[in-house]
Amino acid sequence: MANQFIKKLGLSKDTLFNLILTISAVLLIILGVGFFLSLFNASLVSLKKFGLSFFAKAEWDPVQEEFGALPFIYGTLLTSFIALAISLPFSIAISIVLGEYFQKGFFAEVLRYLTELIAGVPSVVLGFWGLFFLVPIVREVEMKFEIPPYGVGILTASLILAFMILPYSGSIGKDAMRLVPNELKEAAYALGATRWEMIKKVMLPYARSGITAGIILSLGRALGETMAVTMVIGNYHGIPENIFSPGNTIASVIANEFTEATGEVYLSSLMYLGLTLFIITTVVNLIGRFILKKLQH
Amino acid sequence: MKTLKSILFILIFSLLLTPSLLISQDKELLGAGATFPYVLYSKMFDAYYKETGIKVNYQSIGSGGGIRQLKEKTVDFGASDAFLSDEQLKEYDSPVLHIPICLGAVVITYNLPGNPELKLTPDVIADIFLGKIKKWNDPKIVSLNPGVKLPDKNITVVHRSDGSGTTFVFVDYLSKVSQEWATKVGRGTSVAWPVGLGGKGNEGVTGLVKQIPGSIGYVELIYAKQNKLPVALVKNKSGKFIKPDLSSITLAGAANIPEDTRVSITDTDAPDGYPISSYTWILVYKEQNYKNRSLERAKQLVKLLWWMIHDGQKYTEPLDYAKLPNNAVKLAEKIIKSITYNGKPVYKEVGIK
Amino acid sequence: MKRYLFRIIKSKIISVILTLIVILSTIPFLLVLYFIIKNGISVINWEFLTSLPKPVGEPGGGILNAIVGTAMLVIMALILSVPFGILVGVYLAERSEGRIAFFSRLVSEILQGVPSIVIGIIAYLWVVKPMGHFSALSGGVALGIMMLPLVIKSTEEILKLIPREIKEASLALGVPYYRTILKVIIPAGLSGILTGILTGVARIAGETAPLLFTAFGNPFLNFDILKPISAMPLLIFTYAVSPYEEWWAKAWGASCILVLFVLSLNIITRLLSRR
């Protein structure tokens, strides 16, 4: 029946097939554009009311309907960059060890599984674990230093984020290290370099942009991570004073307040936050991917 | 060819999902809102399901959420610890009814060594939550509690991170007793807290208070009781320090209730009433024919509400909720009877006299 | 000569230190796994898997609603993303140049990096709002959007790896183009596509953020995609932040099941992709 229908239209099956493929690809573009437009449209009320001052204001006051994103943007950047700093030495070590020392064999496989499987643990489970394992530890530390022992806060969130992003930067870095041509390595050895000297002088400079791309992509992850952060960051609306203070990220504010926002401006401001997060993560990701792409060609 | 067909089939199937949205079954009701009555409601709805086979899905997303979801008509009923103000009511395109279900109290709970029973006055509570009293051994607290050893420790204020009726009741109280609070912060289901950190839901605040030594927070009585947290005695208008319990809450609620039951009973005049008490309400539209709702659904809703203010009341006290006083039940009956479908009262069709 | 020896020793020491750092970095994972299994395994029994939650304070009860919910959400996400994703993937592999390819690849890459919470907002705007109520479907749409780029990417990449000769041979035998793609090329890349799909399932099965304001939760068993539905991660979140120890125990049990499920998917994927 379908066949007859197609024949009547005078289309060959190949044409039809091609048409379906093209339509799918175009639909995806429409989906992407619609995604942005929907978000933009939903933010419009807040966008019109606050404009760019949204990013400079530190108050988030649903009673007076005054909304500013500064504390959350600050919280997002702070947690992400601290997480990056914590994970950096580990991710470079992973790149070197799995990209050079252990490229094959049982031990390499086991290490690779173990370093990458943490990415498979659902965020909410990590948050749950953080709440019952990490928070008490941080609290102990805080009590020793006589800081208010919240336990939850920027530092706790950053620690969890650091675990979460490690597999991403580590695995991209490892791949970049493996791309280093053997000739270069051999040449370094021929000149009398030890293995470490070869890694330091030849491999790391060669793989630098790949490692950077991995770090940037993992930053993109950290910026948008929601559940684990929401559960351990403390949900405080002000600007955090230090890394032990509780805070909030863009994602955690949306997760906490979305279903409950009563006023139109309130809801729209949360959408505006969503739009902001969307733009920030998209820019970061595209930069990371651009570097990776240049590397592959 | 087969693969192509099956791909096409799946595509068409997924497109077909969309129109089937219009079918709706009436064996299930959806409610959302206040976290305070969550434990009671989940018990009530569990019992109701066993009795009638009707599933009531209640999600405790906070009173602010209940108010908003009802406005967006995503739920059959909203639940809130805060009644809607006249201005808020104007934002709805059709009249909204408040049906009181039970009474509750917001208690001040804390985490101190040995968990002593503290006495607090309204201005001390306000000062703590304004961040003006920072230490547990502040002379203002010490003088109220002779004989209690208070540590030289920072006070960590814990509040709700989400929109909440519990917050509303608490800040409504603070606004009544403290001029500074009223002007600086004000009242609402979520406010700009001067100090402290936020927990999501009564559960979240209880959890944080339990975990953080030196913290103080406000939760509904039942959450403190179930978690064996200490609660503070609060000085009421008549100058008595009142311990929050079911009788002192009911006493606070035995004030004159207006016809629509929208009343704040915080800072009550009742001499033995606990001053931070409140009704909790279920919010529904007066006219039930909106957004293609069936009459059947409206009937189920009316039956459920009727059951909650009568048979359902037996579940209140075992779970530490204060039962509705008789005058409130009478008013609630009247309100439920005013629910209409196409302008006709629904209660007559479900056999309610 | 002594200097050279020193340099070699230094090199060795550094390699040991670096390896130790890597081993150190696996500790959090092992800790998480240990914690979850220790706290979770004792909770899991037949009743836990096959009954519905009970009100707080009543013993027993389980998470059947969440298990069914997660299964339904994953199936919906698969229906919405797999056929569509494969078609786009084939398009991108076949016509890698051109404006449409450029932009759809860009969209796919952007989608891959969008935080899940933002995808939740979109599902709320696209499904919950127009429909007027929370539903399993809206959760499925959110998870489907999350999976889409993974399916597209794995399809595109695997198809590009298939030697041109296979395709040309098929075409030369007079097999029409569409049959060549469907009967020769896609089957050849099937294991790769499957890997992408499994990776996607592993990722979305544990997603919570986009479900908060779409699937919404439901204490009852529900098979209707137009009604709110519970899900494992949603249940873990609600129970984890509650103050009740019995709920924490349930959350550990659910975490244990979810993590073992996701990890075994990951391991299967790896074994599959090694072939």
GROMACS .gro file of C-alpha atoms in nm, chain B residues 110-278:
model
  169
  407TYR     CA    1   1.819   2.399   6.768
  408ASN     CA    2   2.121   2.182   6.807
  409LEU     CA    3   2.306   2.244   7.135
  410PRO     CA    4   2.505   2.014   7.363
  411GLY     CA    5   2.258   1.826   7.583
  412ASN     CA    6   1.970   1.992   7.397
  413PRO     CA    7   1.832   2.197   7.689
  414GLU     CA    8   1.480   2.341   7.679
  415LEU     CA    9   1.520   2.707   7.590
  416LYS     CA   10   1.287   2.997   7.655
  417LEU     CA   11   1.279   3.267   7.391
  418THR     CA   12   1.102   3.598   7.358
  419PRO     CA   13   0.975   3.741   7.027
  420ASP     CA   14   1.247   4.008   7.003
  421VAL     CA   15   1.526   3.760   7.075
  422ILE     CA   16   1.395   3.533   6.799
  423ALA     CA   17   1.377   3.829   6.562
  424ASP     CA   18   1.730   3.941   6.653
  425ILE     CA   19   1.871   3.593   6.596
  426PHE     CA   20   1.712   3.568   6.253
  427LEU     CA   21   1.816   3.926   6.171
  428GLY     CA   22   2.173   3.830   6.253
  429LYS     CA   23   2.200   4.074   6.542
  430ILE     CA   24   2.249   3.807   6.806
  431LYS     CA   25   2.543   3.603   6.687
  432LYS     CA   26   2.652   3.390   6.981
  433TRP     CA   27   2.468   3.138   7.193
  434ASN     CA   28   2.603   3.292   7.513
  435ASP     CA   29   2.468   3.636   7.424
  436PRO     CA   30   2.346   3.800   7.749
  437LYS     CA   31   1.997   3.833   7.599
  438ILE     CA   32   1.960   3.459   7.565
  439VAL     CA   33   2.142   3.382   7.890
  440SER     CA   34   1.917   3.610   8.097
  441LEU     CA   35   1.607   3.430   7.968
  442ASN     CA   36   1.748   3.092   8.051
  443PRO     CA   37   1.905   3.094   8.397
  444GLY     CA   38   2.052   2.760   8.484
  445VAL     CA   39   2.112   2.659   8.123
  446LYS     CA   40   2.475   2.635   8.019
  447LEU     CA   41   2.503   2.808   7.684
  448PRO     CA   42   2.822   2.755   7.485
  449ASP     CA   43   3.042   3.030   7.342
  450LYS     CA   44   2.949   2.922   6.993
  451ASN     CA   45   2.834   3.096   6.679
  452ILE     CA   46   2.466   3.067   6.599
  453THR     CA   47   2.404   2.913   6.257
  454VAL     CA   48   2.065   3.016   6.129
  455VAL     CA   49   1.892   2.760   5.908
  456HIS     CA   50   1.595   2.863   5.696
  457ARG     CA   51   1.400   2.730   5.403
  458SER     CA   52   1.556   2.761   5.059
  459ASP     CA   53   1.225   2.715   4.882
  460GLY     CA   54   0.898   2.904   4.879
  461SER     CA   55   0.710   2.779   5.179
  462GLY     CA   56   0.405   2.827   5.394
  463THR     CA   57   0.613   2.739   5.697
  464THR     CA   58   0.830   3.037   5.614
  465PHE     CA   59   0.522   3.250   5.565
  466VAL     CA   60   0.382   3.162   5.907
  467PHE     CA   61   0.716   3.225   6.070
  468VAL     CA   62   0.793   3.559   5.904
  469ASP     CA   63   0.430   3.663   5.943
  470TYR     CA   64   0.485   3.615   6.313
  471LEU     CA   65   0.818   3.799   6.307
  472SER     CA   66   0.662   4.087   6.113
  473LYS     CA   67   0.391   4.117   6.377
  474VAL     CA   68   0.633   4.119   6.670
  475SER     CA   69   0.929   4.308   6.524
  476GLN     CA   70   0.906   4.643   6.353
  477GLU     CA   71   1.257   4.600   6.219
  478TRP     CA   72   1.171   4.266   6.060
  479ALA     CA   73   0.855   4.407   5.905
  480THR     CA   74   1.040   4.692   5.735
  481LYS     CA   75   1.367   4.516   5.651
  482VAL     CA   76   1.247   4.176   5.537
  483GLY     CA   77   0.869   4.158   5.532
  484ARG     CA   78   0.649   3.858   5.476
  485GLY     CA   79   0.608   3.613   5.195
  486THR     CA   80   0.644   3.247   5.115
  487SER     CA   81   1.010   3.314   5.050
  488VAL     CA   82   1.201   3.619   5.167
  489ALA     CA   83   1.550   3.765   5.144
  490TRP     CA   84   1.705   3.622   5.457
  491PRO     CA   85   1.956   3.851   5.628
  492VAL     CA   86   2.162   3.554   5.750
  493GLY     CA   87   2.182   3.180   5.742
  494LEU     CA   88   2.174   2.890   5.506
  495GLY     CA   89   1.884   2.721   5.338
  496GLY     CA   90   1.748   2.371   5.343
  497LYS     CA   91   1.491   2.244   5.098
  498GLY     CA   92   1.162   2.161   5.265
  499ASN     CA   93   1.089   2.101   5.632
  500GLU     CA   94   1.291   1.786   5.579
  501GLY     CA   95   1.590   1.981   5.455
  502VAL     CA   96   1.588   2.226   5.747
  503THR     CA   97   1.546   1.946   5.999
  504GLY     CA   98   1.830   1.760   5.836
  505LEU     CA   99   2.063   2.060   5.852
  506VAL     CA  100   1.976   2.141   6.214
  507LYS     CA  101   2.043   1.781   6.305
  508GLN     CA  102   2.377   1.790   6.132
  509ILE     CA  103   2.512   2.129   6.236
  510PRO     CA  104   2.607   2.186   6.600
  511GLY     CA  105   2.506   2.535   6.714
  512SER     CA  106   2.233   2.576   6.455
  513ILE     CA  107   1.884   2.711   6.499
  514GLY     CA  108   1.597   2.674   6.259
  515TYR     CA  109   1.224   2.677   6.229
  516VAL     CA  110   1.020   2.376   6.128
  517GLU     CA  111   0.673   2.244   6.174
  518LEU     CA  112   0.621   2.081   6.513
  519ILE     CA  113   0.586   1.731   6.376
  520TYR     CA  114   0.926   1.740   6.210
  521ALA     CA  115   1.091   1.836   6.538
  522LYS     CA  116   0.896   1.569   6.726
  523GLN     CA  117   0.964   1.289   6.483
  524ASN     CA  118   1.331   1.368   6.488
  525LYS     CA  119   1.342   1.421   6.863
  526LEU     CA  120   1.478   1.770   6.826
  527PRO     CA  121   1.437   2.015   7.114
  528VAL     CA  122   1.182   2.296   7.077
  529ALA     CA  123   1.187   2.639   7.237
  530LEU     CA  124   0.915   2.779   7.458
  531VAL     CA  125   0.796   3.107   7.312
  532LYS     CA  126   0.657   3.399   7.506
  533ASN     CA  127   0.312   3.493   7.377
  534LYS     CA  128   0.117   3.818   7.385
  535SER     CA  129  -0.008   3.750   7.736
  536GLY     CA  130   0.348   3.715   7.859
  537LYS     CA  131   0.343   3.338   7.913
  538PHE     CA  132   0.612   3.104   7.786
  539ILE     CA  133   0.419   2.845   7.587
  540LYS     CA  134   0.540   2.504   7.487
  541PRO     CA  135   0.408   2.409   7.145
  542ASP     CA  136   0.182   2.106   7.170
  543LEU     CA  137  -0.152   2.002   7.024
  544SER     CA  138  -0.362   2.169   7.293
  545SER     CA  139  -0.179   2.501   7.288
  546ILE     CA  140  -0.208   2.506   6.909
  547THR     CA  141  -0.581   2.433   6.912
  548LEU     CA  142  -0.622   2.705   7.174
  549ALA     CA  143  -0.446   2.949   6.944
  550GLY     CA  144  -0.678   2.850   6.661
  551ALA     CA  145  -0.998   2.882   6.860
  552ALA     CA  146  -1.019   3.248   6.768
  553ASN     CA  147  -1.294   3.392   6.551
  554ILE     CA  148  -1.260   3.256   6.200
  555PRO     CA  149  -1.396   3.453   5.906
  556GLU     CA  150  -1.632   3.291   5.656
  557ASP     CA  151  -1.362   3.221   5.399
  558THR     CA  152  -1.127   3.088   5.673
  559ARG     CA  153  -0.844   3.310   5.552
  560VAL     CA  154  -0.700   3.416   5.885
  561SER     CA  155  -0.362   3.448   6.045
  562ILE     CA  156  -0.355   3.321   6.402
  563THR     CA  157   0.008   3.405   6.473
  564ASP     CA  158   0.074   3.619   6.779
  565THR     CA  159  -0.263   3.506   6.906
  566ASP     CA  160  -0.457   3.683   7.179
  567ALA     CA  161  -0.549   3.353   7.339
  568PRO     CA  162  -0.374   3.353   7.680
  569ASP     CA  163  -0.259   2.991   7.657
  570GLY     CA  164  -0.219   2.970   7.280
  571TYR     CA  165   0.116   2.903   7.117
  572PRO     CA  166   0.195   3.218   6.921
  573ILE     CA  167   0.338   3.069   6.598
  574SER     CA  168   0.040   2.855   6.495
  575SER     CA  169  -0.147   2.839   6.169
   0.00000   0.00000   0.00000
